[in-house]
XYZ file of C-alpha atoms in Angstrom:
275
model
C 12.625 10.111 13.220
C 11.186 12.393 10.790
C 8.016 13.486 11.785
C 6.265 12.633 8.953
C 7.358 8.755 9.163
C 4.824 8.504 12.157
C 5.195 5.964 15.164
C 4.224 2.827 12.992
C 7.944 2.560 12.324
C 10.064 0.322 14.685
C 12.265 2.717 16.627
C 13.619 0.702 19.408
C 11.769 3.116 22.005
C 9.202 2.062 24.440
C 5.379 2.043 23.733
C 3.669 5.358 24.246
C -0.007 6.487 24.200
C -0.993 6.629 20.406
C 1.017 4.034 19.290
C -0.111 1.239 17.041
C 0.800 -2.138 18.539
C 0.302 -5.626 17.080
C -0.581 -8.150 19.707
C 0.344 -11.916 18.639
C -0.953 -15.006 20.174
C 0.439 -18.435 20.404
C -1.623 -19.694 17.422
C 0.154 -16.656 15.211
C -3.365 -14.816 15.346
C -2.764 -11.241 15.160
C -4.762 -7.981 16.584
C -4.052 -4.715 15.764
C -5.076 -1.977 18.077
C -3.896 1.892 18.950
C -2.719 2.135 22.500
C -4.502 4.302 25.139
C -3.834 5.018 28.911
C -6.652 2.970 30.808
C -8.064 1.248 27.861
C -8.279 -2.681 27.516
C -8.137 -5.117 24.756
C -10.892 -7.804 24.909
C -10.385 -11.208 23.077
C -11.878 -14.664 23.721
C -9.216 -15.067 26.308
C -10.268 -12.312 28.343
C -8.464 -8.433 28.417
C -5.123 -7.101 28.023
C -4.548 -3.956 29.924
C -3.080 -1.189 27.595
C -1.250 -0.006 30.470
C 0.823 -3.329 30.758
C 2.253 -2.565 27.212
C 2.793 1.151 27.537
C 6.195 2.154 28.522
C 7.729 -1.235 27.411
C 10.206 -2.259 24.807
C 8.747 -3.837 21.475
C 8.593 -7.759 21.792
C 7.271 -7.577 25.536
C 4.954 -10.390 26.520
C 1.973 -9.786 28.408
C -0.956 -11.918 30.051
C -4.687 -11.586 29.429
C -7.301 -11.972 32.240
C -7.790 -15.297 30.983
C -4.116 -16.462 31.082
C -3.337 -16.204 27.294
C 0.160 -14.897 26.380
C 0.510 -12.184 23.543
C 3.734 -10.658 22.499
C 3.160 -6.946 21.392
C 5.510 -5.614 18.284
C 5.084 -2.636 16.053
C 2.901 -3.337 12.995
C 4.560 -3.956 9.605
C 3.093 -2.157 6.541
C 1.614 -5.440 5.605
C 0.318 -6.015 9.209
C -1.501 -2.683 8.650
C -2.907 -2.939 5.317
C -4.363 -6.310 6.130
C -6.017 -4.988 9.078
C -6.827 -1.355 8.283
C -10.624 -0.216 7.702
C -11.433 -0.581 4.058
C -13.761 1.283 1.736
C -12.405 0.260 -1.700
C -10.770 -2.906 -2.287
C -6.982 -2.571 -1.100
C -3.815 -3.540 -3.098
C -2.378 -6.424 -1.465
C 1.185 -6.004 -0.043
C 2.713 -8.515 -2.521
C 1.437 -5.987 -5.101
C 2.505 -2.988 -3.412
C 6.052 -4.357 -3.291
C 6.199 -5.280 -6.692
C 4.853 -1.707 -7.792
C 7.513 0.033 -5.764
C 10.371 -2.232 -7.015
C 9.112 -2.540 -10.717
C 8.264 0.816 -11.085
C 11.438 1.958 -9.430
C 9.757 4.270 -6.963
C 12.583 5.991 -5.242
C 13.306 8.517 -2.707
C 12.932 12.062 -3.819
C 10.436 11.041 -6.809
C 7.358 12.790 -7.860
C 4.377 9.973 -8.099
C 0.900 10.367 -9.592
C -1.430 8.060 -8.480
C -5.294 7.352 -9.010
C -7.308 5.891 -7.654
C -6.688 6.379 -3.938
C -8.974 3.957 -2.851
C -8.488 2.952 1.046
C -4.954 4.178 0.768
C -2.878 0.980 1.006
C -0.981 1.863 -2.207
C -0.714 5.327 -1.340
C 1.017 4.720 2.132
C 3.488 2.483 0.233
C 4.428 5.256 -2.148
C 4.692 7.604 0.626
C 7.257 5.776 2.570
C 9.129 4.926 -0.700
C 9.373 8.702 -1.943
C 10.356 9.741 1.371
C 10.067 13.265 2.782
C 11.770 14.803 -0.092
C 9.359 13.192 -2.594
C 5.867 13.954 -3.584
C 2.557 11.795 -4.024
C -0.206 13.386 -5.756
C -3.201 11.121 -5.550
C -6.641 11.312 -7.188
C -9.873 9.883 -6.124
C -13.252 10.021 -7.627
C -15.494 9.177 -4.691
C -15.511 11.101 -1.649
C -16.085 8.118 0.863
C -13.302 6.081 -0.819
C -11.046 9.561 -0.212
C -12.261 10.151 3.428
C -11.469 6.620 4.387
C -7.815 6.793 2.579
C -7.173 9.978 4.475
C -8.109 8.568 7.721
C -6.072 4.995 7.119
C -2.991 7.333 6.035
C -3.142 9.691 9.108
C -3.653 6.365 11.133
C -0.578 5.025 9.709
C 1.874 8.079 9.670
C 0.288 9.789 12.715
C -0.564 12.964 10.740
C -0.985 13.492 6.899
C 2.535 13.776 5.555
C 3.681 17.088 3.865
C 4.729 14.882 0.885
C 1.035 14.033 0.297
C -1.194 15.993 -2.179
C -4.839 14.337 -2.193
C -7.125 15.516 -4.942
C -10.797 14.728 -6.211
C -11.738 13.769 -9.253
C -10.743 12.003 -12.545
C -6.914 12.320 -13.328
C -7.839 12.148 -17.067
C -9.336 15.525 -16.684
C -6.668 16.911 -14.432
C -4.462 20.395 -14.976
C -1.234 19.186 -13.880
C 1.615 20.079 -16.010
C 4.437 17.732 -14.498
C 7.338 16.913 -14.759
C 6.627 13.537 -13.090
C 8.968 10.713 -12.700
C 5.938 7.839 -12.054
C 2.336 7.329 -12.617
C 0.709 4.443 -10.755
C -2.727 3.474 -11.516
C -5.375 1.521 -9.738
C -8.525 2.027 -11.916
C -10.443 0.022 -14.754
C -9.439 1.994 -17.636
C -6.038 3.037 -17.276
C -5.706 3.610 -21.160
C -7.619 6.812 -20.574
C -4.432 8.307 -18.630
C -1.996 7.583 -21.578
C -2.651 11.029 -23.020
C -2.244 12.872 -19.418
C 0.889 10.780 -19.118
C 2.344 11.527 -22.377
C 2.037 15.121 -21.109
C 3.449 15.130 -17.799
C 6.041 12.033 -17.456
C 9.551 13.128 -17.950
C 11.614 11.024 -20.471
C 12.483 7.930 -18.869
C 9.490 8.111 -16.668
C 7.541 5.105 -15.851
C 3.868 4.043 -16.480
C 2.323 1.695 -14.057
C -1.115 0.219 -14.185
C -2.867 -2.492 -11.714
C -5.909 -4.163 -13.313
C -7.609 -7.679 -12.385
C -8.355 -8.968 -15.985
C -6.480 -9.895 -19.269
C -8.563 -7.867 -21.594
C -7.774 -4.934 -19.246
C -4.053 -5.338 -19.514
C -4.081 -6.402 -23.138
C -5.732 -3.004 -24.198
C -3.100 -0.761 -21.912
C -0.318 -2.768 -23.356
C -1.315 -1.914 -27.011
C -2.065 1.626 -26.391
C 1.110 2.289 -24.344
C 2.934 0.856 -27.337
C 1.215 3.047 -29.684
C 1.707 5.977 -27.612
C 5.557 5.513 -27.778
C 6.382 3.813 -24.552
C 9.096 0.766 -24.545
C 9.771 -1.886 -22.314
C 6.030 -2.429 -21.781
C 5.660 -5.960 -19.769
C 2.954 -7.375 -17.908
C 3.413 -9.531 -14.719
C 1.389 -10.956 -11.910
C 2.624 -11.856 -8.473
C 1.697 -14.981 -6.712
C 2.901 -15.899 -3.082
C 3.030 -19.172 -1.187
C 4.088 -19.733 2.290
C 5.570 -23.037 3.493
C 4.605 -24.996 6.899
C 8.064 -26.266 8.542
C 7.376 -28.556 11.500
C 10.384 -31.058 12.037
C 10.666 -33.151 9.272
C 7.129 -32.189 7.717
C 8.025 -29.356 5.361
C 5.530 -28.921 2.645
C 3.636 -25.986 0.654
C 0.828 -24.521 2.513
C -2.654 -25.350 1.576
C -3.910 -21.772 0.748
C -1.811 -19.170 -1.099
C -2.308 -15.675 -2.149
C -2.562 -16.273 -5.904
C -4.118 -13.761 -8.288
C -5.093 -10.287 -7.360
C -3.996 -8.070 -10.306
C -1.835 -7.696 -13.374
C 1.003 -5.307 -13.360
C 1.432 -3.255 -16.650
C 4.593 -1.035 -16.634
C 6.116 0.644 -19.635
C 8.890 3.467 -20.001
C 7.939 7.099 -21.667
C 10.750 8.249 -24.015
C 9.342 11.374 -24.651
C 7.580 12.563 -27.908
C 9.274 11.479 -30.927
C 11.295 13.980 -33.092
C 9.772 14.948 -36.007
C 10.753 13.503 -39.470
C 13.123 15.733 -41.472
C 11.794 16.689 -44.490
């Protein structure tokens, strides 16, 4: 395992001190904790000694002092994002997945991101580009940047060498590129279009994540005016289902609208008219 992948990735090995673990009870409640020798996890059903998990393989069942059974597994990225401390609102896992696939974030890519927020999307981008890629992320608010740094370090076990965290406004950045992808979680993504046309390679992808129709309408028109093609907006809705015997129905609650994804492909500066 590459050192930058951290210990949150399931490796098949035994749990060791410092590992993140997700405890699942019989009602599917989820508890995220970091294993420490001699420490205890407390719930309304008593406590679980961390030592009863350390040295065991993923999937081990442990008993609390109150008689409850918990299953210990390694947290997925979804588990971590939904449980991690937040400064800014996080990008939801369903949207992280749509961004990674829709914007075609691939191993070895150079991705420029703004803003970092709580770091959820940054973590997803880092996993997608791998150790040979690069993620340059900008955040204007120092308190958000610090929270993101702590979350990223917590997930990977260290700050990956492929991450370049910077303060400030991406619109004012002095980066020269080339970049393969630009991914934005900010209220006025159209301000970044002039920068994007300077640094994106031909065929590079611009992706913005915004909450309102007016925002994605404006960024769509400005992307088209700047020469981007295949400009498409979508949203991702997720609904789980209840399955118990012959009772099969949609769950009453679903993760509906969180944000709109607008993506466009940059084809480079147009050739001058022949005269």
